[in-house]
Short mmCIF file of C-alpha atoms in Angstrom, two decimals:
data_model
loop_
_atom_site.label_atom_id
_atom_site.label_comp_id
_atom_site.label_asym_id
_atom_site.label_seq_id
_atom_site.Cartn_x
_atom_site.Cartn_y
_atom_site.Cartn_z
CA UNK A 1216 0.00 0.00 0.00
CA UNK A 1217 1.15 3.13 -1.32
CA UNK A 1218 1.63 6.45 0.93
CA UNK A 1219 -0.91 9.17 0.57
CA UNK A 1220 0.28 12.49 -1.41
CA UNK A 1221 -0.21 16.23 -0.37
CA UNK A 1222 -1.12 18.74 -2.69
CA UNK A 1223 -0.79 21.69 -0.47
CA UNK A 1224 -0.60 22.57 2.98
CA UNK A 1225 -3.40 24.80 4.70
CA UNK A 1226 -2.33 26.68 7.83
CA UNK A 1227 -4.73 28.42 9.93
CA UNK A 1228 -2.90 31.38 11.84
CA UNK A 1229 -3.26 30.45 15.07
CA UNK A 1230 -1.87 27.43 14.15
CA UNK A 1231 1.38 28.59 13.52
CA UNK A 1232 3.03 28.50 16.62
CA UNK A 1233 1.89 25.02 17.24
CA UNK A 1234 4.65 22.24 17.79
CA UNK A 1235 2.69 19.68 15.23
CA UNK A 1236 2.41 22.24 12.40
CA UNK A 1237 6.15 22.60 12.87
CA UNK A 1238 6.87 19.07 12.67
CA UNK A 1239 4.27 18.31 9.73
CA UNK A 1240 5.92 21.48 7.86
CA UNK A 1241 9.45 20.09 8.39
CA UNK A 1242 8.17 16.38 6.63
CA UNK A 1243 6.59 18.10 3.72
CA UNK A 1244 9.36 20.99 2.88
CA UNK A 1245 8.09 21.22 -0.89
CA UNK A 1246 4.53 21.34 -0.34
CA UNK A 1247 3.11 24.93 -1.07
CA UNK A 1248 1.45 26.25 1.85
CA UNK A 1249 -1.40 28.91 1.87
CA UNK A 1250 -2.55 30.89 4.98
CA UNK A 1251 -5.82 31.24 6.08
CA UNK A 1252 -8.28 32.50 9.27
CA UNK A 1253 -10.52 29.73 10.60
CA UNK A 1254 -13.40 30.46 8.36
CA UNK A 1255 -11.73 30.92 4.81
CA UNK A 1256 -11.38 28.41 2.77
CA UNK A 1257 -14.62 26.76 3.13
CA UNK A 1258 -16.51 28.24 0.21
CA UNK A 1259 -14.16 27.09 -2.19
CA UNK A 1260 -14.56 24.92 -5.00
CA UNK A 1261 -13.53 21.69 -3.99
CA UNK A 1262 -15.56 21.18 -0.88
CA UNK A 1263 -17.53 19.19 -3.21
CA UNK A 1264 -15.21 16.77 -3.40
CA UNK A 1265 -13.55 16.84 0.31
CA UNK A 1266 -10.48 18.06 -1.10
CA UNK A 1267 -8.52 15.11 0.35
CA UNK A 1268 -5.43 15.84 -1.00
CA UNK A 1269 -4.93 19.18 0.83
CA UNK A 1270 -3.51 19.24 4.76
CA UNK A 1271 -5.64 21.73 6.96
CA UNK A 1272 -3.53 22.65 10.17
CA UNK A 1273 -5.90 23.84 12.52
CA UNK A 1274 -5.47 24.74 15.93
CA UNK A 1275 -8.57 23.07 18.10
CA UNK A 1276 -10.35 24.62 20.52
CA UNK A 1277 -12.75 22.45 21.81
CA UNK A 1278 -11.91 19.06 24.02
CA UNK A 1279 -9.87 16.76 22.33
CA UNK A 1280 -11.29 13.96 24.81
CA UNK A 1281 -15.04 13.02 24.15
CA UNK A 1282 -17.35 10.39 24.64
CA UNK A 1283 -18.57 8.34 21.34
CA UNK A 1284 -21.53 9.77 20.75
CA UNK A 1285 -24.11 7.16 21.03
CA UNK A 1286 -27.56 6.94 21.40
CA UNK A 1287 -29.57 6.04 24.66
CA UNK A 1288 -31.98 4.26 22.59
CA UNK A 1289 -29.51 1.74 21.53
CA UNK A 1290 -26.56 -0.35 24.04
CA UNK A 1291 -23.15 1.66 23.45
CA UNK A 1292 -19.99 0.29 24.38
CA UNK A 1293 -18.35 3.56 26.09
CA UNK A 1294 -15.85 4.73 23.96
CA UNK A 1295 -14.18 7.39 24.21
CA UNK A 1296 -12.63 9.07 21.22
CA UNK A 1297 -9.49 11.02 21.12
CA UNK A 1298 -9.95 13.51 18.40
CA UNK A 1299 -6.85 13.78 16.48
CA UNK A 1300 -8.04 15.38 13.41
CA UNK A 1301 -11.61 14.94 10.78
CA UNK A 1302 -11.36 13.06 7.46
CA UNK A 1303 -9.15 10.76 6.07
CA UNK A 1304 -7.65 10.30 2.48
CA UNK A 1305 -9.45 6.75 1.97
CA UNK A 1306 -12.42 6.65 -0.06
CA UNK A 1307 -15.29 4.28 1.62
CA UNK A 1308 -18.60 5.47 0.09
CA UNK A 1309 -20.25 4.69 3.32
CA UNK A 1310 -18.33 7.33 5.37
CA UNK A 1311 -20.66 9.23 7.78
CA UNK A 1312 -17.74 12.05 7.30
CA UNK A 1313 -19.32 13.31 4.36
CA UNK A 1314 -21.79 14.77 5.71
CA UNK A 1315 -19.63 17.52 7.14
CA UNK A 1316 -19.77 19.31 3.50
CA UNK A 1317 -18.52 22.73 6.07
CA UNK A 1318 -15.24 20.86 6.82
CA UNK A 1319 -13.72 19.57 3.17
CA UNK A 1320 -9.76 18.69 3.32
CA UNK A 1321 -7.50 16.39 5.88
CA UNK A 1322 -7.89 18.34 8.70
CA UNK A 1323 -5.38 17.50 11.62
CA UNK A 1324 -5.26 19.32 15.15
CA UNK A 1325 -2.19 20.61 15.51
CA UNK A 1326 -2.28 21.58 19.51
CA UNK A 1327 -2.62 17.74 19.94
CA UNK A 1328 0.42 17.19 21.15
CA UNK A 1329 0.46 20.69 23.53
CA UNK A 1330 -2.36 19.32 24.98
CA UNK A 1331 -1.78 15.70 26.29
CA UNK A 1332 -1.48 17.27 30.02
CA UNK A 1333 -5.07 17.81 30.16
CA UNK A 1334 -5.69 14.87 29.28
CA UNK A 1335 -3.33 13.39 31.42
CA UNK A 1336 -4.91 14.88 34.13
CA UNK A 1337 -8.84 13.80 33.48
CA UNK A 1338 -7.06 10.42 32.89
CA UNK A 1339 -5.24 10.16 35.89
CA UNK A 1340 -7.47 12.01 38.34
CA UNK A 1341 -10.33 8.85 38.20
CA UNK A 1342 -7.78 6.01 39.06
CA UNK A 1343 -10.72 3.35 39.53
CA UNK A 1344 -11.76 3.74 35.59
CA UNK A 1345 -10.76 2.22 32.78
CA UNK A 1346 -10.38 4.61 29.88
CA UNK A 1347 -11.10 2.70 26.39
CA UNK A 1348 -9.80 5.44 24.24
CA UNK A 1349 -9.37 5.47 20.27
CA UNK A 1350 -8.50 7.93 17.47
CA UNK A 1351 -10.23 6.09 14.67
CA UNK A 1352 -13.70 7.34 14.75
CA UNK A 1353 -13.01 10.82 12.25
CA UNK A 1354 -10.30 9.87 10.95
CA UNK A 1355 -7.89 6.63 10.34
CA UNK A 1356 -5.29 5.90 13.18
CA UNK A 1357 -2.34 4.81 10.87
CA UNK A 1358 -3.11 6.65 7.13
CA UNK A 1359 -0.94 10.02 7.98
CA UNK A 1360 1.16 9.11 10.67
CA UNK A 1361 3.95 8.91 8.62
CA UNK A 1362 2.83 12.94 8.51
CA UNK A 1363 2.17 13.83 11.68
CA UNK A 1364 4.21 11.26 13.96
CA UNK A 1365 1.08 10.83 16.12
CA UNK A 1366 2.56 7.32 17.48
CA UNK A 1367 5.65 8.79 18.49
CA UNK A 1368 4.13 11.02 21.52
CA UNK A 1369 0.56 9.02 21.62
CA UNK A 1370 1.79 5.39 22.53
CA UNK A 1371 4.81 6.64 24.97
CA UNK A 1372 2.07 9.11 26.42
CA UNK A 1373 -1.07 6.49 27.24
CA UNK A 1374 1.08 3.08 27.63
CA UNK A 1375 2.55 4.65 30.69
CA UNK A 1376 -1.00 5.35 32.41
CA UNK A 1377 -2.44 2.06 34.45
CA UNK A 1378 -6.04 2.89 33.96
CA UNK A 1379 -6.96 3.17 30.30
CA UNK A 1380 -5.34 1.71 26.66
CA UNK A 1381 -5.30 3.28 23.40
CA UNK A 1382 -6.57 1.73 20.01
CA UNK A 1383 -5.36 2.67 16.83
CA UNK A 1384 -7.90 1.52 14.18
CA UNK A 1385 -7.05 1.66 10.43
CA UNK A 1386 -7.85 0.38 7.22
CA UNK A 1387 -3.82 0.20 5.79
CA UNK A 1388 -1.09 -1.42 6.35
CA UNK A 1389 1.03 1.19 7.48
CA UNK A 1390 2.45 -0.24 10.61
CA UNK A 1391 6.05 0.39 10.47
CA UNK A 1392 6.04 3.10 13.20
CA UNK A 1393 4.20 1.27 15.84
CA UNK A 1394 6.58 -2.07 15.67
CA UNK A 1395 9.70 -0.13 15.87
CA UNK A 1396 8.42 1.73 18.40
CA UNK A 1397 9.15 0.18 22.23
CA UNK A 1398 5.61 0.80 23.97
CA UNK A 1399 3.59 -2.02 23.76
CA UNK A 1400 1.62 -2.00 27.13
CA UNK A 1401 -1.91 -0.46 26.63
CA UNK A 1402 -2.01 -0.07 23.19
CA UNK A 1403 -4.37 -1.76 20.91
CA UNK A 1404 -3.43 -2.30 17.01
CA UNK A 1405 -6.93 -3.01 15.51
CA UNK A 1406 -8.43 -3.07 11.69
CA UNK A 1407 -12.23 -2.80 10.28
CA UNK A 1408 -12.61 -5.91 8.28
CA UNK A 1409 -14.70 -6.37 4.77
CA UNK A 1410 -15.37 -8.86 2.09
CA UNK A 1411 -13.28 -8.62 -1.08
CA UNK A 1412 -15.87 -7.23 -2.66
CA UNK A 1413 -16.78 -4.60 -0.75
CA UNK A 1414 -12.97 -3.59 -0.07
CA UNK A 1415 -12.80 -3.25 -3.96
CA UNK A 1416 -16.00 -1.64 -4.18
CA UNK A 1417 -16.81 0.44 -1.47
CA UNK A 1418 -13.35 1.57 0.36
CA UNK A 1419 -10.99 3.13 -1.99
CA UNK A 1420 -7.67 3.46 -1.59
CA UNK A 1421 -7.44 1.07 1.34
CA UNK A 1422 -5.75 -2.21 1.75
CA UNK A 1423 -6.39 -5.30 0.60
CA UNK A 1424 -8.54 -8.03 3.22
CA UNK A 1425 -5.53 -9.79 3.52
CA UNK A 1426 -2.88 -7.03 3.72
CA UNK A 1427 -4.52 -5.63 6.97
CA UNK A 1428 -4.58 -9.29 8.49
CA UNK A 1429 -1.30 -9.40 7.35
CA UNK A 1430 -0.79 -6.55 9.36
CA UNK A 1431 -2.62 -7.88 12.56
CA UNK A 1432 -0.51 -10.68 12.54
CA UNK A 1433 2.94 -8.66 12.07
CA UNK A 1434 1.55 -6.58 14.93
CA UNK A 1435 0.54 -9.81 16.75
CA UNK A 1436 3.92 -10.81 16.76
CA UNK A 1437 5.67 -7.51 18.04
CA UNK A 1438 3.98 -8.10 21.03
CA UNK A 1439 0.69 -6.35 20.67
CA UNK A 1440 -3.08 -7.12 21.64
CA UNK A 1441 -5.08 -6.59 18.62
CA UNK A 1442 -8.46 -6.02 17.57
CA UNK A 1443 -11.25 -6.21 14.97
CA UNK A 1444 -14.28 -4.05 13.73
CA UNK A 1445 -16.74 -5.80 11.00
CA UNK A 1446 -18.48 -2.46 10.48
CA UNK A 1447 -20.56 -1.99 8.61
CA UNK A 1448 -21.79 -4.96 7.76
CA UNK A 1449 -23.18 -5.13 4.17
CA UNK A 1450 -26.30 -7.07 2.33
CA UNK A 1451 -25.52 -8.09 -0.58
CA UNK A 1452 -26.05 -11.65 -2.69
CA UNK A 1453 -23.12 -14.05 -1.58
CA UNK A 1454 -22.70 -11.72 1.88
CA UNK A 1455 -22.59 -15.29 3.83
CA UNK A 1456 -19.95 -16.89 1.88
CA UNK A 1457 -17.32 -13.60 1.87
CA UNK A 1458 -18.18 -13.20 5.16
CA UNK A 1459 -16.94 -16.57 5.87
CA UNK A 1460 -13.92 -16.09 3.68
CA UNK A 1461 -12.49 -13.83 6.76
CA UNK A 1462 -12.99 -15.83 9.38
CA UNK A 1463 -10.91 -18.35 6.84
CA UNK A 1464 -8.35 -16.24 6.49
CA UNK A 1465 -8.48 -14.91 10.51
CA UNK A 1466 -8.06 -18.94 11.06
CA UNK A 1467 -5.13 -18.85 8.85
CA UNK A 1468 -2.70 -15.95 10.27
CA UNK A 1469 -4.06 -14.97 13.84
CA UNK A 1470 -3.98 -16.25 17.36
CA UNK A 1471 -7.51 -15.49 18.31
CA UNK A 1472 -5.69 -15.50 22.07
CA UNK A 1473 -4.58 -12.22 21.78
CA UNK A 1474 -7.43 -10.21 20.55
CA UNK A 1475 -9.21 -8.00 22.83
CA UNK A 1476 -12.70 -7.82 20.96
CA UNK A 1477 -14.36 -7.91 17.95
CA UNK A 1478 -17.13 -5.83 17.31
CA UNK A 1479 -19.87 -6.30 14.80
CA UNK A 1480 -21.94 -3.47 13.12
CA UNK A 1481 -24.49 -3.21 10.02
CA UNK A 1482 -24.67 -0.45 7.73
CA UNK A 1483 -26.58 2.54 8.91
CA UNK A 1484 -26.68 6.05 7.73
CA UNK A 1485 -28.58 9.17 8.12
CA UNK A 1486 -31.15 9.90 5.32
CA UNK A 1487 -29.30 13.41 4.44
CA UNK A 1488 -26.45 11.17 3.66
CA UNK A 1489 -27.56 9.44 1.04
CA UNK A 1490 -27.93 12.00 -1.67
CA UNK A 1491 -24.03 13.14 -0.77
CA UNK A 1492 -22.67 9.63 -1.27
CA UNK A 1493 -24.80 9.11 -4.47
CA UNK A 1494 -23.18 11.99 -6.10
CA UNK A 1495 -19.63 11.25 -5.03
CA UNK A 1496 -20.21 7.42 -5.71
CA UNK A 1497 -23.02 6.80 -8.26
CA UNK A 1498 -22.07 3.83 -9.17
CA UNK A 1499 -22.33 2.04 -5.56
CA UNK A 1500 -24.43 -0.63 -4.45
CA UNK A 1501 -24.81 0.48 -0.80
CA UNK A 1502 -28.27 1.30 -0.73
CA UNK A 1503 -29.55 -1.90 -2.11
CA UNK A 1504 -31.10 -3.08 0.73
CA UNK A 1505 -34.39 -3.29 2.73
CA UNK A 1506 -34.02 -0.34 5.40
CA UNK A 1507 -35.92 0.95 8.05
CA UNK A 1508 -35.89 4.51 10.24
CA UNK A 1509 -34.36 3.44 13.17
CA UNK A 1510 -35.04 4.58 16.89
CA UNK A 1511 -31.92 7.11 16.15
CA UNK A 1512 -33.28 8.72 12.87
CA UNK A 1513 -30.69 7.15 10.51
CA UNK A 1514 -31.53 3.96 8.17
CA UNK A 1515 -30.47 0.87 8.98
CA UNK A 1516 -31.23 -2.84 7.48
CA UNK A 1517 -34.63 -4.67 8.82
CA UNK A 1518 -34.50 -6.25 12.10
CA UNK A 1519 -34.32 -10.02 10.29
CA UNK A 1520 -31.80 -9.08 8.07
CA UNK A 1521 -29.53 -7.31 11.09
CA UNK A 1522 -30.18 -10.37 13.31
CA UNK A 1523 -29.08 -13.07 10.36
CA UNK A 1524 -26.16 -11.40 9.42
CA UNK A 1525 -25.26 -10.67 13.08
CA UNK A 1526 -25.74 -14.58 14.19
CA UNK A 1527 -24.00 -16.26 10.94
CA UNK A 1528 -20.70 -14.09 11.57
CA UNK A 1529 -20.70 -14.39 15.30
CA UNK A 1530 -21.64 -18.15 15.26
CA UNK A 1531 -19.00 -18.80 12.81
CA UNK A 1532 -16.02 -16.52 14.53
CA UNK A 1533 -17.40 -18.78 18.34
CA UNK A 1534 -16.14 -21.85 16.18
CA UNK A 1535 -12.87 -20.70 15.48
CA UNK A 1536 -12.39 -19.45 19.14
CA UNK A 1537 -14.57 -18.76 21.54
CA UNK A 1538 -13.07 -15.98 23.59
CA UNK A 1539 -13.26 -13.40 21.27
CA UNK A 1540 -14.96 -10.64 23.31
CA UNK A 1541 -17.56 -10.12 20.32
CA UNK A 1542 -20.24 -7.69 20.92
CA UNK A 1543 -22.45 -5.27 18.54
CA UNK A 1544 -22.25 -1.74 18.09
CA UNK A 1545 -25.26 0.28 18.54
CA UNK A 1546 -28.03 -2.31 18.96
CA UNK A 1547 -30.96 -2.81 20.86
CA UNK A 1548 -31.67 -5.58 24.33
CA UNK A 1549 -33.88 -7.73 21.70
CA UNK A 1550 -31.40 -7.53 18.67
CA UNK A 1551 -28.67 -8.68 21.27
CA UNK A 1552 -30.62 -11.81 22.16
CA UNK A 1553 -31.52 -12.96 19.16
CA UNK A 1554 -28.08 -12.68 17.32
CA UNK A 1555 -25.98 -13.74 19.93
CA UNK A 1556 -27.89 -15.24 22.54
CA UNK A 1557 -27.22 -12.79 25.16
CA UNK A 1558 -27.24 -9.25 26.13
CA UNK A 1559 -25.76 -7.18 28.40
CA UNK A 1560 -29.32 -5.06 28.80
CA UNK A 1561 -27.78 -1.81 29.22
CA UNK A 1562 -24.70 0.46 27.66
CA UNK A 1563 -23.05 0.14 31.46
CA UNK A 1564 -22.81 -3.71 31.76
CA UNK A 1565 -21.52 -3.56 27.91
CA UNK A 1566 -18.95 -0.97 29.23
CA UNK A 1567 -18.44 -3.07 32.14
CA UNK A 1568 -17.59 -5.84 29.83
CA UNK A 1569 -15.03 -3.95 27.99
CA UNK A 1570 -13.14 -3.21 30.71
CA UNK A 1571 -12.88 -6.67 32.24
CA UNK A 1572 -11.50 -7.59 28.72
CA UNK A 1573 -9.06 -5.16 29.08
CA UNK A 1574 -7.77 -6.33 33.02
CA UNK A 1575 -8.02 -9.44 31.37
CA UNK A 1576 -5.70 -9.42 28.20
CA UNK A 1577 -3.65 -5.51 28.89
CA UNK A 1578 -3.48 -4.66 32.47
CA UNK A 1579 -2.90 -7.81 35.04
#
């Protein structure tokens, strides 16, 4: 998998002085570089297309720690998200991201770093906690590291810290800078998983099915816990055979004793969406479906449908091992019990759940 290129570099002012924009700056030395104030920029032409070849250094001023923002109607697992930066340069047609049509470009917080001791300090202050934390839910973990550097003050920085772990999630193979680096305690190397098809299809500019398990097993055997995200979930004719071509391969390169969950997710989107994604991607098959309004306003597949494709992957992955920490992401008591034969009733005992994983397999 090839490296991602940068057009140009976009530099708020205020995020000048910043010690990221310094070091991003210093990697790219003959990228031009425009200045701009905090609203400029996004009226031009290329919103349309997110305009992800261009960097957008911003300095952030809102909380860079956050919970995942789920729904009560549904059982969340109680993420929270470190927020690194908004879009990525892959190119799933599914991505919820494009729906921020006022925030076009890779934009990347450059105060990240500056930062870390407030963080620190929320972190360290509730000692009794465990803090699941990720930077893969608006953007990818690993895609522009090789930019930015995140992994060389974000590992050192949470693998220290007793009470919480960090997971990078991705959809590439670039792992380079986490095996060389020496922090393995608390962090969490994990990849979203698809079929072939809808790899090829549906998530440009990614890497192949069995690069990234490639991956998980190179990270595997550096020493790290690892993890897995089938989400979304897509319907489509054959879904039960590709689906079943992971696990294969899963069977084939991992030790299912080191992973610290799996979690399992359809495709669900909010009706906006769909008109965005149809223009950028009119040839994809996404919406082929049966869908329904669910309790959280966005679409998602019929109950059935949900429930089949939930209990054929999560019966199948319980025969290869059956210890996997598999649980669904944003589902109901009902859809719980009927996919997987149990539920945790409530986003606490999921969260609950999570955490014992993590005592279990991170922090003992």
């Amino acid at each position: 998998m090839k490296r991602f290129k940068v057009r140009r570099i976009l530099i708020e002012r205020e995020a000048e002085k910043d010690s990221l924009s310094k070091k991003i700056i210093g990697k790219l030395p003959n990228i031009p570089i425009e200045r701009a104030g905090s609203n400029e920029l996004a009226l031009r032409d290329d919103i349309e297309e997110m305009d992800k070849d261009s960097l957008r250094l911003i300095h952030y001023k809102g909380e860079f720690l956050k919970p995942c923002p789920g729904t009560r109607r549904y059982i969340c697992c109680g993420y929270q998200i470190l927020n690194v930066g908004i879009n990525c340069p892959m190119e799933c047609t599914y991505c919820f991201l494009q729906s921020y049509v006022n925030q076009p470009s890779l934009r990347l917080f450059t105060n990240l770093e500056d930062e870390l001791n407030v963080i620190g300090e929320i972190i360290d202050n509730q000692p009794d906690r465990i803090f699941r934390i990720g930077t893969g839910e608006f953007t990818d973990s690993l895609a522009l590291n090789y930019i930015t550097g995140w992994t060389d003050f974000l590992l050192p920085f949470f693998s220290v810290r007793k009470n919480c772990i960090l997971e990078l999630k991705t959809k590439t193979s670039f792992i380079k800078d986490i095996i060389k680096s020496s922090y393995r305690k608390g962090i969490v190397a994990a990849w979203s998983l698809n079929t072939s098809r809808i790899i090829a299809n549906e998530e440009g500019k990614t890497a192949s099915l069995k690069e990234r398990i490639i991956s998980a097993r190179e990270c595997q055997k550096a020493g790290f816990v690892i993890a897995f995200h089938f989400d979304p979930l897509i319907n489509y004719p054959g879904w039960e055979n590709e689906y079943e071509e992971i696990v294969q391969l899963l069977e084939r390169y991992i030790d299912p004793a080191s992973i610290i969950w799996i979690s399992i997710g359809s495709f669900r989107y909010m009706p906006e969406l769909k008109w965005r994604i149809l223009k950028r991607f009119p040839g994809t098959h996404i919406f082929n479906g049966e869908f329904v309004t669910g309790l959280d306003g966005k679409q998602r597949y019929f109950k059935p449908i949900r429930v089949k494709m939930y209990a054929n992957l999560s019966e199948r992955l319980k025969k290869w091992h059956d210890n996997l920490g598999i649980y669904l992401c944003m589902e109901s008591d009902d859809v719980w019990e009927q996919s997987l034969g149990w539920s945790p009733k409530n986003s606490s005992a999921l969260s609950n759940y999570l955490d014992n994983r993590v005592r279990m397999l991170m922090r003992t």
